[in-house]
């Protein structure tokens, strides 16, 4: 997950491959609540692991519900059988509407029936998201609900006991958010000693979400009778009973970004999206029809969608998006790639989501140069013409969907006109529903190699290149190439095979076939974790020896280039700026006095439990410097255009800030 201030995207060119969607947010949080309230134990597979489910799980635990993760990643919830073991709790629900609304209903009803005092609160934006319609419906039933802040908005206190009036139908508005009706449907079975009737006022929006609610209630043994979309009856004697085991389907709203990606950029082969298919429960899967209307070619499979570019440019459409409110945001960005305007209507609910999404979308699309008109419940986006494109820093308003859909703008053909397509501010906000969104995207997209930025950090041993590289890459969300590890692995593998480090042909042949891979900060040769073995001083000397052989350097050249992947690379070594990435936009040559470097290496070895001797280290380090500087092939010298950084008396943090400052000066968006 990227926890950085901003993410710079290079112009993207194509997309291919297969991805697995995270679990649906809407299904995950409904299932968690039902499983917690039901009788019996429920095992949930493919549950979404993100901020919105984390706050729900924390709240359930605070309410006395036990749950645990299983070795296979599934989650087991011990149902409470409709009775809370705690009579007081204060729950923080972040910005998760799918947790706030149903928990408010559940706790209001249980407090009324059994007594208790519960508080629900969230982040400041949650306290601006209306809940009055639900609170009014619950008050009409007799629940005692206190507004702790602005009336009609969280935070709320839910108290009891109170006498529940279930003889009359409970009325709830359906035209602001369907989550109010969902909250009542999920929780009224807790008090259904008699038939409980819910009547919807106004035209119900987002009906597919109610279908999800009804389908899940059915799995928990509650068969709600529905008359049109106006009247719902929970039969007397309804009880929530665990079905035992359940699977969460992939998130259909999250699928929209990849359906769009396929439509925009899968020109060779389809992009395969696993986790939803033709029998998907979620209404947002119908986003695929909208994308098809714009020109996407979509093959529906049982549990996957295969999407490729069809009509190009895309076709502008006019669509009532009331059934696909979340996924519809993606259409607004696709509209930039069309040949006629796209008009999205029925999106009034965007105004009360994580942010005012109509205003946010219009503002940010305009930053890219698009012409956009907006109304109370509609948005019209015009195709982005060549002369209008502008690279922009996209504000995401702490809204995961803003970050995800705007990343697609980097595919715009005009984005290639600038070295940096666009900047996404606060990309970490995707953690709400899709913590690995950007990593998933980067695995699927392609860019011209020369468009992918590289920062080179070269310098002598123990100058701190590796440390600086890691920190800078972390701050930019870029990949890392620790090229010394490739020479070290070659030396290690040669020694294991009994090949002398001076045998150029055999060592080079070994380097060409190295089965190396990096994962979770560890380095593997075949299946063996060689991370620690690589750091032995002796292997460092061996690496220096094999690195002096031109055939070995040539053998490792391609492998090093293959690390240049979207969104960017920070490469550390001796010849990154001079030989491997000579056109890199930023080259840093990092040095420190030999004494300081020996002292750092000494401390490093001792802290890892290795024995070390200062004089010996200084001697080895100077010998290595000499060998690296004087070899004929790619010697250790600063590139002509490198910035020199002597960090003998500079802390790690100060070195990182210096490099980031140099980098910012090279960017379209200086810090
Ligand atoms: N500016 C600094 N001040 C003090 N210590 C530092 C500084 N930069 C790095 N170090 C420390 O120096 C040690 C060596 O750093 P690092 O392993 O990053 O060097 P390196 O140049 O990558 O070495 P090698 O080329 O041998 O892999 C580490 O323990 C690191 O924490
Ligand atoms: N780009 C590179 C990287 C490393 N080497 C050689 C020279 C070093 O002595 C040895 C080990 O590197 P380290 O892990 O200490 O960075 O590998 C090189 O020649 N070119």
XYZ file of C-alpha atoms and ligand atoms in Angstrom:
722
model
C 0.000 0.000 0.000
C 1.309 3.448 -0.926
C 1.563 5.814 2.032
C 2.941 8.838 0.261
C 2.047 12.468 -0.273
C 1.652 12.132 -4.022
C 2.152 9.679 -6.836
C 3.474 10.792 -10.213
C 2.289 8.717 -13.136
C 4.140 8.550 -16.425
C 2.117 8.439 -19.639
C 0.663 4.927 -19.910
C 0.386 3.116 -23.233
C -1.261 -0.263 -22.882
C -2.646 -2.891 -20.556
C -2.626 -6.673 -20.417
C -2.894 -9.510 -17.939
C -5.185 -10.898 -15.273
C -6.164 -9.490 -11.909
C -8.180 -10.747 -8.960
C -10.589 -8.207 -7.497
C -10.697 -7.521 -3.757
C -13.907 -8.617 -2.034
C -16.961 -6.404 -2.410
C -17.174 -3.708 0.249
C -20.970 -3.699 0.286
C -21.233 -7.456 0.649
C -18.368 -7.669 3.167
C -19.814 -5.195 5.648
C -23.357 -6.550 5.316
C -22.076 -10.082 5.898
C -19.999 -9.057 8.896
C -22.993 -7.480 10.592
C -25.340 -10.362 9.756
C -22.770 -12.931 10.912
C -22.258 -11.029 14.169
C -25.984 -10.745 14.896
C -26.907 -14.266 13.791
C -27.090 -17.522 15.686
C -24.096 -19.758 14.973
C -20.630 -19.440 13.511
C -19.961 -18.038 10.018
C -16.824 -18.538 7.964
C -16.388 -15.784 5.371
C -14.036 -16.213 2.406
C -12.560 -13.405 0.258
C -13.692 -10.758 2.722
C -12.453 -7.310 1.737
C -9.427 -6.300 3.803
C -9.508 -2.510 3.791
C -10.209 0.466 6.046
C -13.999 0.180 5.775
C -14.081 -3.458 6.871
C -11.394 -2.867 9.517
C -13.564 -0.285 11.293
C -16.551 -2.629 11.133
C -14.502 -5.473 12.619
C -13.167 -3.222 15.376
C -16.691 -2.106 16.210
C -18.000 -5.677 16.327
C -15.195 -6.629 18.693
C -15.993 -3.622 20.909
C -19.600 -4.853 20.969
C -18.490 -8.241 22.258
C -18.444 -10.242 19.030
C -15.502 -12.637 18.722
C -13.920 -13.200 15.315
C -10.601 -14.552 14.098
C -8.661 -14.951 10.887
C -7.941 -18.456 9.663
C -4.714 -19.669 8.112
C -6.293 -19.623 4.623
C -7.153 -15.902 4.995
C -10.859 -16.477 5.669
C -12.548 -15.016 8.733
C -14.657 -16.813 11.317
C -17.294 -14.817 13.187
C -18.979 -16.169 16.313
C -22.588 -15.027 16.066
C -24.120 -13.322 19.095
C -27.602 -14.721 18.474
C -29.061 -11.230 18.564
C -27.870 -10.415 22.097
C -25.010 -8.032 22.818
C -22.853 -9.104 25.759
C -21.815 -5.488 26.426
C -24.231 -2.749 27.379
C -21.891 0.168 26.609
C -19.499 0.845 23.751
C -18.020 3.760 21.863
C -17.265 2.813 18.241
C -15.188 4.764 15.729
C -16.288 4.010 12.148
C -13.939 6.190 10.120
C -15.726 7.206 6.922
C -17.488 3.886 6.362
C -21.129 4.577 5.516
C -21.672 0.818 5.132
C -20.763 0.445 8.812
C -22.364 3.602 10.254
C -25.897 3.152 8.910
C -26.601 -0.517 9.761
C -24.785 -0.334 13.106
C -26.860 2.716 14.041
C -30.024 0.729 13.329
C -28.809 -2.434 15.077
C -27.686 -0.622 18.223
C -30.778 1.586 18.380
C -33.056 -1.472 18.211
C -31.002 -3.627 20.604
C -30.636 -0.774 23.107
C -34.413 -0.238 22.962
C -35.135 -3.933 23.466
C -32.439 -4.839 26.037
C -31.149 -1.518 27.417
C -27.672 -0.085 26.877
C -25.749 3.010 25.800
C -23.752 3.017 22.583
C -21.958 5.801 20.719
C -21.099 5.798 17.015
C -18.692 8.344 15.598
C -16.394 8.797 12.606
C -14.000 11.128 10.841
C -15.084 14.771 10.319
C -16.450 14.009 6.830
C -18.627 11.229 8.310
C -20.105 13.879 10.591
C -21.175 15.783 7.454
C -22.903 12.794 5.845
C -26.662 12.875 6.558
C -28.311 10.123 8.563
C -31.481 11.966 9.568
C -33.829 9.846 7.442
C -32.697 6.675 9.186
C -32.726 8.296 12.618
C -36.269 9.608 11.982
C -37.454 6.123 10.996
C -35.886 4.576 14.106
C -37.337 7.302 16.350
C -40.741 6.613 14.821
C -40.289 3.029 16.018
C -39.617 4.292 19.541
C -35.800 4.161 19.594
C -33.954 6.729 21.719
C -31.316 8.396 19.584
C -29.384 11.460 20.608
C -27.527 13.695 18.148
C -24.131 14.350 19.701
C -23.228 16.951 17.100
C -25.179 18.616 14.325
C -28.771 17.243 14.334
C -29.277 14.695 11.558
C -25.613 13.730 11.309
C -23.285 11.432 13.261
C -22.011 11.192 15.954
C -24.992 9.521 17.596
C -25.769 8.063 20.996
C -28.180 5.119 21.048
C -29.836 4.462 24.371
C -32.360 2.127 25.931
C -34.503 0.587 27.089
C -37.412 2.061 25.187
C -40.720 0.706 24.073
C -40.760 -0.292 20.391
C -43.885 0.416 18.320
C -43.958 -2.227 15.633
C -47.720 -2.240 14.934
C -47.539 0.510 12.337
C -45.409 0.365 9.193
C -42.099 2.174 9.646
C -41.564 4.796 6.957
C -38.156 5.603 5.492
C -37.061 7.829 2.652
C -35.500 5.975 -0.250
C -34.474 8.840 -2.492
C -31.308 10.011 -0.681
C -29.521 6.778 0.123
C -30.657 3.172 -0.133
C -28.410 2.437 2.847
C -31.154 3.644 5.225
C -33.535 0.987 3.960
C -30.733 -1.591 3.991
C -29.980 -0.731 7.612
C -33.602 -1.368 8.616
C -33.897 -4.563 6.579
C -30.717 -6.025 8.061
C -31.639 -5.294 11.663
C -35.431 -5.430 12.071
C -35.367 -9.268 12.089
C -33.821 -8.809 15.572
C -37.189 -7.586 16.887
C -39.654 -9.308 14.537
C -41.927 -11.034 17.051
C -44.684 -9.832 14.749
C -44.701 -8.898 11.065
C -42.666 -5.722 10.657
C -43.503 -3.562 7.658
C -41.245 -0.940 6.090
C -42.682 1.577 3.649
C -40.411 3.539 1.356
C -41.129 7.204 0.731
C -39.964 8.757 -2.500
C -38.485 6.931 -5.478
C -36.036 4.317 -4.174
C -32.524 4.841 -5.581
C -29.788 2.213 -5.956
C -32.261 -0.702 -6.050
C -29.509 -3.214 -6.862
C -28.016 -2.570 -3.411
C -31.370 -3.527 -1.869
C -31.282 -6.692 -3.944
C -27.915 -7.518 -2.360
C -29.403 -6.922 1.083
C -32.400 -9.161 0.371
C -30.241 -11.910 -1.111
C -27.918 -11.926 1.907
C -30.834 -11.909 4.357
C -32.143 -14.920 2.482
C -28.817 -16.693 3.063
C -29.278 -15.984 6.782
C -32.775 -17.481 6.749
C -34.860 -14.299 6.571
C -37.262 -14.149 3.606
C -38.423 -10.572 3.217
C -41.667 -10.091 1.271
C -41.377 -7.251 -1.195
C -44.217 -5.361 -2.878
C -42.746 -3.424 -5.775
C -40.006 -1.205 -4.278
C -42.394 0.474 -1.841
C -43.274 -2.029 0.882
C -41.180 -4.688 2.582
C -42.448 -7.126 5.227
C -40.206 -9.018 7.605
C -42.336 -11.988 8.651
C -43.104 -12.587 12.327
C -40.671 -15.012 13.912
C -37.818 -14.190 11.493
C -34.436 -15.090 12.987
C -30.958 -14.561 11.628
C -29.274 -17.969 11.380
C -25.782 -18.491 10.027
C -25.555 -20.394 6.738
C -22.121 -21.632 7.898
C -19.821 -20.699 5.048
C -20.008 -17.809 2.598
C -17.892 -16.340 -0.181
C -17.704 -12.633 -0.940
C -17.683 -11.913 -4.658
C -15.213 -9.436 -6.118
C -16.011 -5.742 -5.767
C -17.977 -4.641 -8.818
C -17.298 -0.945 -8.251
C -13.555 -1.699 -8.136
C -13.993 -3.718 -11.334
C -15.047 -0.519 -13.086
C -11.461 0.816 -13.129
C -10.211 -2.310 -14.836
C -13.137 -2.571 -17.235
C -12.259 0.999 -18.214
C -8.575 0.089 -18.398
C -9.381 -2.766 -20.792
C -11.611 -0.506 -22.891
C -8.925 2.169 -23.088
C -5.744 0.178 -23.433
C -6.096 -3.609 -23.940
C -5.350 -3.561 -27.636
C -3.492 -6.873 -28.022
C -5.290 -9.297 -25.711
C -8.170 -8.845 -23.284
C -7.644 -7.806 -19.710
C -9.118 -10.539 -17.512
C -10.904 -9.436 -14.337
C -11.524 -12.321 -11.945
C -14.005 -12.254 -9.075
C -17.242 -11.216 -10.753
C -19.064 -12.616 -13.742
C -22.432 -13.165 -15.300
C -24.187 -14.103 -12.031
C -22.815 -11.245 -9.958
C -25.029 -10.024 -7.152
C -23.853 -6.429 -7.215
C -25.646 -3.877 -9.324
C -22.402 -2.091 -10.189
C -21.561 -4.989 -12.486
C -23.931 -3.220 -14.930
C -21.160 -0.658 -15.325
C -19.882 -3.145 -17.911
C -22.950 -2.425 -20.069
C -22.247 1.294 -19.897
C -18.617 0.686 -20.834
C -19.789 -1.510 -23.717
C -22.098 1.281 -24.869
C -19.026 3.527 -24.971
C -17.177 0.963 -27.071
C -15.588 -1.665 -24.788
C -15.612 -5.268 -25.978
C -16.678 -7.417 -23.062
C -16.830 -11.174 -22.762
C -18.917 -12.332 -19.815
C -17.636 -15.479 -18.129
C -19.031 -17.308 -15.086
C -16.606 -15.719 -12.629
C -14.662 -13.258 -14.749
C -14.903 -10.541 -17.359
C -12.517 -10.293 -20.296
C -12.322 -6.736 -21.606
C -10.538 -5.236 -24.578
C -10.586 -2.060 -26.563
C -13.354 -2.071 -29.190
C -14.528 1.168 -30.724
C -11.858 3.873 -30.683
C -12.174 6.649 -29.796
C -14.904 5.800 -27.335
C -18.467 6.952 -27.963
C -20.016 9.564 -25.677
C -23.210 8.397 -23.967
C -26.134 9.769 -22.009
C -26.965 7.567 -19.040
C -29.155 7.579 -15.948
C -26.671 6.258 -13.387
C -29.056 5.846 -10.475
C -28.424 2.078 -10.434
C -24.614 2.347 -10.580
C -23.770 5.433 -8.507
C -20.261 4.454 -7.424
C -19.006 2.910 -10.639
C -20.458 5.765 -12.676
C -17.570 7.995 -11.579
C -15.333 5.941 -13.843
C -17.508 6.869 -16.835
C -16.735 10.533 -16.218
C -13.013 9.865 -16.762
C -13.661 7.549 -19.730
C -15.577 10.452 -21.258
C -12.266 12.256 -21.844
C -11.431 9.589 -24.432
C -14.713 9.806 -26.363
C -15.596 11.550 -29.590
C -18.747 13.223 -28.260
C -19.916 14.469 -24.851
C -21.029 12.115 -22.075
C -23.921 13.130 -19.843
C -24.397 11.314 -16.530
C -27.723 11.881 -14.773
C -29.332 10.519 -11.592
C -26.183 11.124 -9.555
C -27.539 13.381 -6.796
C -26.198 10.876 -4.235
C -22.649 11.816 -5.319
C -23.110 15.043 -3.359
C -23.215 13.234 0.004
C -20.559 10.598 -0.514
C -16.954 10.668 0.757
C -16.863 14.143 -0.730
C -19.197 16.141 -2.982
C -18.246 13.987 -5.932
C -19.982 16.075 -8.594
C -18.050 19.190 -7.565
C -14.801 17.265 -7.070
C -15.059 15.470 -10.403
C -15.835 18.661 -12.307
C -12.993 20.595 -10.660
C -10.362 17.945 -11.296
C -11.444 17.144 -14.870
C -11.211 20.842 -15.655
C -7.640 20.864 -14.327
C -6.772 18.415 -17.120
C -8.261 20.849 -19.616
C -11.674 19.214 -20.071
C -14.884 21.146 -20.555
C -17.361 20.062 -17.889
C -20.854 21.210 -16.982
C -22.557 20.220 -13.761
C -25.986 20.427 -12.176
C -27.622 19.330 -8.942
C -27.766 15.711 -10.086
C -25.905 15.557 -13.379
C -22.522 16.007 -14.990
C -21.574 16.479 -18.621
C -17.999 15.829 -19.720
C -16.664 16.762 -23.133
C -13.888 14.881 -24.897
C -10.447 16.257 -24.108
C -9.076 17.844 -27.258
C -5.385 17.813 -28.133
C -4.888 21.519 -27.719
C -6.571 21.498 -24.307
C -4.663 18.729 -22.462
C -2.766 19.921 -19.404
C -0.817 17.813 -16.969
C -2.258 18.337 -13.491
C -1.957 17.516 -9.804
C -5.246 15.796 -8.993
C -6.702 16.488 -5.581
C -8.455 13.348 -4.258
C -10.522 14.800 -1.376
C -9.850 11.732 0.806
C -12.049 9.868 -1.673
C -10.724 6.505 -2.823
C -12.787 6.588 -6.001
C -11.358 9.944 -7.079
C -7.839 8.511 -6.809
C -8.681 5.308 -8.643
C -10.613 6.740 -11.555
C -8.225 9.643 -12.185
C -5.280 7.258 -12.482
C -6.872 6.212 -15.802
C -6.330 9.694 -17.214
C -2.625 8.784 -17.512
C -3.677 6.623 -20.494
C -4.771 9.640 -22.458
C -2.882 9.746 -25.770
C -2.097 13.377 -25.088
C -0.501 12.579 -21.747
C 2.553 11.385 -23.690
C 3.260 14.956 -24.681
C 4.708 15.613 -21.217
C 7.250 13.460 -19.343
C 4.862 13.320 -16.409
C 1.231 12.531 -17.211
C -0.276 13.518 -13.917
C 0.113 13.615 -10.187
C -2.350 11.927 -7.821
C -2.350 13.627 -4.422
C -2.788 11.426 -1.335
C -2.972 8.152 -3.302
C -3.127 6.248 0.011
C -6.828 7.156 0.299
C -7.530 4.032 -1.791
C -7.006 2.063 1.438
C -10.695 2.635 2.143
C -11.682 -0.170 -0.217
C -8.671 -1.254 -2.303
C -5.349 -0.895 -0.459
C -3.355 -2.456 -3.315
C -5.080 -0.622 -6.137
C -1.988 1.074 -7.526
C 0.210 -2.000 -7.203
C -2.477 -3.984 -9.092
C -2.678 -1.298 -11.766
C 1.111 -1.153 -12.186
C 1.255 -4.906 -12.761
C -1.117 -4.533 -15.712
C -0.086 -1.342 -17.496
C 2.737 -0.626 -19.860
C 4.607 2.543 -20.662
C 7.377 3.416 -23.082
C 10.607 2.628 -21.266
C 11.945 6.130 -21.854
C 8.833 7.584 -20.173
C 9.408 5.714 -16.909
C 11.442 7.949 -14.612
C 14.670 6.665 -13.090
C 16.703 8.199 -10.278
C 20.256 6.889 -10.113
C 22.197 6.772 -6.859
C 25.787 5.691 -7.425
C 28.735 5.743 -5.099
C 31.336 3.719 -3.226
C 30.583 0.943 -0.782
C 28.933 1.806 2.540
C 28.248 5.388 1.494
C 24.575 4.743 2.274
C 23.291 4.237 -1.300
C 21.028 1.330 -0.387
C 19.510 3.157 2.555
C 18.989 6.351 0.572
C 17.540 4.423 -2.369
C 15.005 2.588 -0.198
C 13.854 5.763 1.530
C 13.586 7.844 -1.629
C 11.731 5.052 -3.440
C 9.338 4.695 -0.521
C 8.543 8.413 -0.596
C 7.861 8.351 -4.349
C 6.124 4.955 -4.526
C 8.792 3.760 -6.974
C 10.494 0.407 -7.468
C 14.043 -0.282 -6.317
C 17.024 -1.768 -8.122
C 19.859 -2.700 -5.801
C 22.257 -3.598 -8.581
C 25.051 -4.611 -6.202
C 22.846 -7.542 -5.175
C 23.027 -8.898 -8.726
C 26.847 -8.902 -8.656
C 26.815 -10.327 -5.145
C 24.395 -13.101 -6.190
C 26.626 -13.896 -9.155
C 29.645 -14.185 -6.865
C 27.688 -16.321 -4.407
C 26.325 -18.633 -7.114
C 29.761 -18.966 -8.735
C 31.322 -19.935 -5.457
C 28.575 -22.479 -4.749
C 29.198 -23.993 -8.202
C 32.953 -24.097 -7.613
C 33.673 -21.521 -10.350
C 36.607 -19.198 -9.742
C 35.678 -15.496 -9.604
C 38.307 -14.837 -12.254
C 36.838 -17.312 -14.793
C 35.131 -14.679 -16.944
C 33.306 -16.952 -19.414
C 31.845 -19.306 -16.827
C 30.918 -16.571 -14.356
C 29.230 -14.601 -17.175
C 27.296 -17.670 -18.273
C 26.181 -18.152 -14.682
C 25.120 -14.465 -14.477
C 23.019 -14.830 -17.632
C 20.992 -17.691 -16.147
C 20.619 -16.427 -12.561
C 17.158 -17.428 -11.270
C 16.933 -14.417 -8.983
C 13.794 -12.862 -7.646
C 12.933 -10.240 -5.041
C 9.903 -10.355 -2.794
C 8.961 -8.624 0.462
C 12.423 -7.074 0.794
C 14.123 -10.488 0.495
C 16.254 -11.855 -2.329
C 15.863 -15.452 -3.548
C 18.120 -17.564 -5.754
C 15.870 -20.362 -7.067
C 13.872 -20.949 -3.864
C 16.661 -20.175 -1.430
C 16.532 -16.945 0.588
C 20.031 -15.527 0.076
C 19.417 -12.041 1.504
C 21.714 -12.465 4.501
C 24.357 -14.519 2.677
C 24.714 -11.697 0.125
C 25.748 -9.215 2.787
C 28.850 -11.130 3.954
C 31.963 -8.991 3.439
C 33.664 -11.814 1.577
C 30.815 -11.933 -0.945
C 31.104 -8.144 -1.311
C 34.744 -8.585 -2.306
C 33.769 -11.405 -4.677
C 31.108 -9.140 -6.202
C 33.718 -6.457 -6.770
C 35.951 -9.059 -8.448
C 33.288 -10.460 -10.814
C 32.004 -6.925 -11.508
C 35.410 -6.101 -13.047
C 34.789 -8.678 -15.808
C 33.241 -7.035 -18.932
C 31.362 -10.214 -19.938
C 29.695 -10.352 -16.528
C 28.657 -6.716 -16.755
C 27.212 -7.338 -20.199
C 25.387 -10.428 -18.923
C 23.641 -8.427 -16.196
C 22.790 -5.407 -18.361
C 19.349 -6.538 -19.609
C 18.321 -7.796 -16.193
C 18.987 -4.360 -14.726
C 16.983 -2.622 -17.460
C 14.016 -4.894 -16.689
C 13.629 -3.202 -13.304
C 12.441 -0.039 -15.057
C 8.721 -0.433 -14.468
C 5.735 1.854 -13.910
C 5.533 4.159 -12.022
C 9.320 4.661 -11.692
C 12.630 3.356 -10.408
C 15.333 4.336 -7.958
C 18.496 2.452 -8.888
C 21.584 2.094 -6.715
C 25.016 0.937 -7.781
C 28.247 2.086 -9.343
C 27.313 2.687 -12.971
C 23.570 3.360 -12.917
C 24.021 6.896 -14.218
C 27.007 6.229 -16.464
C 26.149 2.930 -18.168
C 22.730 1.459 -17.369
C 20.424 4.513 -17.390
C 22.569 7.240 -18.977
C 19.493 9.341 -19.847
C 18.037 9.242 -16.326
C 16.623 12.625 -15.321
C 18.376 12.611 -11.937
C 21.767 11.172 -11.047
C 23.269 11.419 -7.592
C 26.824 10.460 -6.706
C 26.898 9.688 -3.008
C 30.174 9.716 -1.104
C 31.481 9.836 2.434
C 35.011 9.624 3.804
C 36.494 6.107 3.978
C 36.688 6.357 7.776
C 32.988 7.251 8.103
C 32.020 4.463 5.737
C 34.124 1.896 7.607
C 32.580 3.053 10.865
C 29.034 2.704 9.413
C 29.757 -0.737 8.038
C 31.255 -1.761 11.393
C 28.120 -0.683 13.251
C 25.912 -2.313 10.641
C 27.698 -5.673 10.954
C 27.786 -5.614 14.754
C 24.066 -4.772 14.919
C 23.338 -7.806 12.765
C 25.369 -10.042 15.081
C 28.434 -10.424 12.797
C 31.932 -10.012 14.218
C 33.901 -7.151 12.655
C 37.174 -5.322 12.961
C 37.533 -1.646 12.080
C 41.047 -1.788 10.626
C 40.201 -4.828 8.512
C 36.998 -3.198 7.261
C 38.774 0.023 6.334
C 41.436 -1.957 4.464
C 38.835 -4.050 2.562
C 36.753 -1.003 1.742
C 39.726 0.909 0.346
C 40.756 -2.140 -1.688
C 37.203 -2.386 -3.063
C 37.113 1.345 -3.868
C 40.369 0.981 -5.784
C 39.154 -2.076 -7.698
C 35.776 -0.459 -8.534
C 37.339 2.850 -9.623
C 40.159 1.489 -11.719
C 38.513 -1.361 -13.602
C 38.318 -0.825 -17.350
C 34.606 -1.627 -17.703
C 32.132 0.892 -16.207
C 34.443 2.122 -13.449
C 33.027 3.852 -10.395
C 33.007 7.498 -11.478
C 30.329 10.161 -11.194
C 28.295 10.761 -14.343
C 29.091 14.159 -15.837
C 25.628 15.446 -14.983
C 25.471 13.878 -11.504
C 24.756 15.879 -8.363
C 27.507 15.181 -5.798
C 26.365 14.458 -2.264
C 28.925 13.958 0.495
C 26.971 12.644 3.462
C 29.964 12.251 5.833
C 28.253 14.715 8.158
C 24.714 14.508 6.854
C 22.007 12.418 8.476
C 19.998 9.870 6.497
C 16.872 12.061 6.713
C 18.741 15.133 5.492
C 20.206 13.133 2.578
C 16.729 11.910 1.613
C 15.319 15.451 1.705
C 18.185 16.724 -0.436
C 17.594 14.102 -3.128
C 13.824 14.686 -3.082
C 14.449 18.405 -3.453
C 16.639 17.822 -6.510
C 13.969 15.489 -7.879
C 11.182 18.000 -7.293
C 13.128 20.582 -9.291
C 12.992 18.229 -12.270
C 9.228 17.712 -12.009
C 6.281 19.440 -13.574
C 4.884 19.936 -10.055
C 7.638 21.326 -7.820
C 6.941 20.608 -4.142
N 23.900 9.566 6.154
C 24.174 8.548 6.959
N 24.637 8.749 8.181
C 24.930 7.724 9.016
N 24.763 6.432 8.682
C 24.321 6.173 7.462
C 24.002 7.198 6.540
N 23.549 6.625 5.404
C 23.602 5.299 5.618
N 24.049 5.014 6.838
C 24.263 3.692 7.435
O 25.404 3.138 6.806
C 25.290 1.743 6.668
C 25.592 1.361 5.223
O 24.555 1.869 4.407
P 24.096 1.139 3.097
O 24.040 -0.330 3.310
O 22.884 1.852 2.656
O 25.325 1.490 2.150
P 25.566 1.085 0.651
O 26.268 2.228 0.029
O 24.338 0.631 0.000
O 26.544 -0.127 0.831
P 26.915 -1.279 -0.228
O 27.271 -0.584 -1.481
O 28.070 -1.970 0.356
O 25.707 -2.136 -0.360
C 23.881 1.388 7.115
O 23.936 0.858 8.412
C 23.156 2.722 7.112
O 22.135 2.773 8.086
N 26.158 -1.193 -10.480
C 27.082 -1.898 -9.791
C 26.784 -2.405 -8.538
C 27.748 -3.118 -7.888
N 28.929 -3.330 -8.468
C 29.942 -4.141 -7.819
C 30.945 -3.330 -7.092
C 30.717 -3.596 -5.659
O 31.940 -3.661 -4.972
C 29.970 -4.917 -5.638
C 28.926 -5.021 -4.564
O 28.111 -3.876 -4.624
P 27.321 -3.335 -3.330
O 26.300 -4.374 -2.981
O 28.326 -3.158 -2.254
O 26.668 -2.072 -3.775
O 29.332 -5.027 -6.906
C 29.191 -2.784 -9.687
O 30.267 -2.933 -10.211
N 28.257 -2.098 -10.329
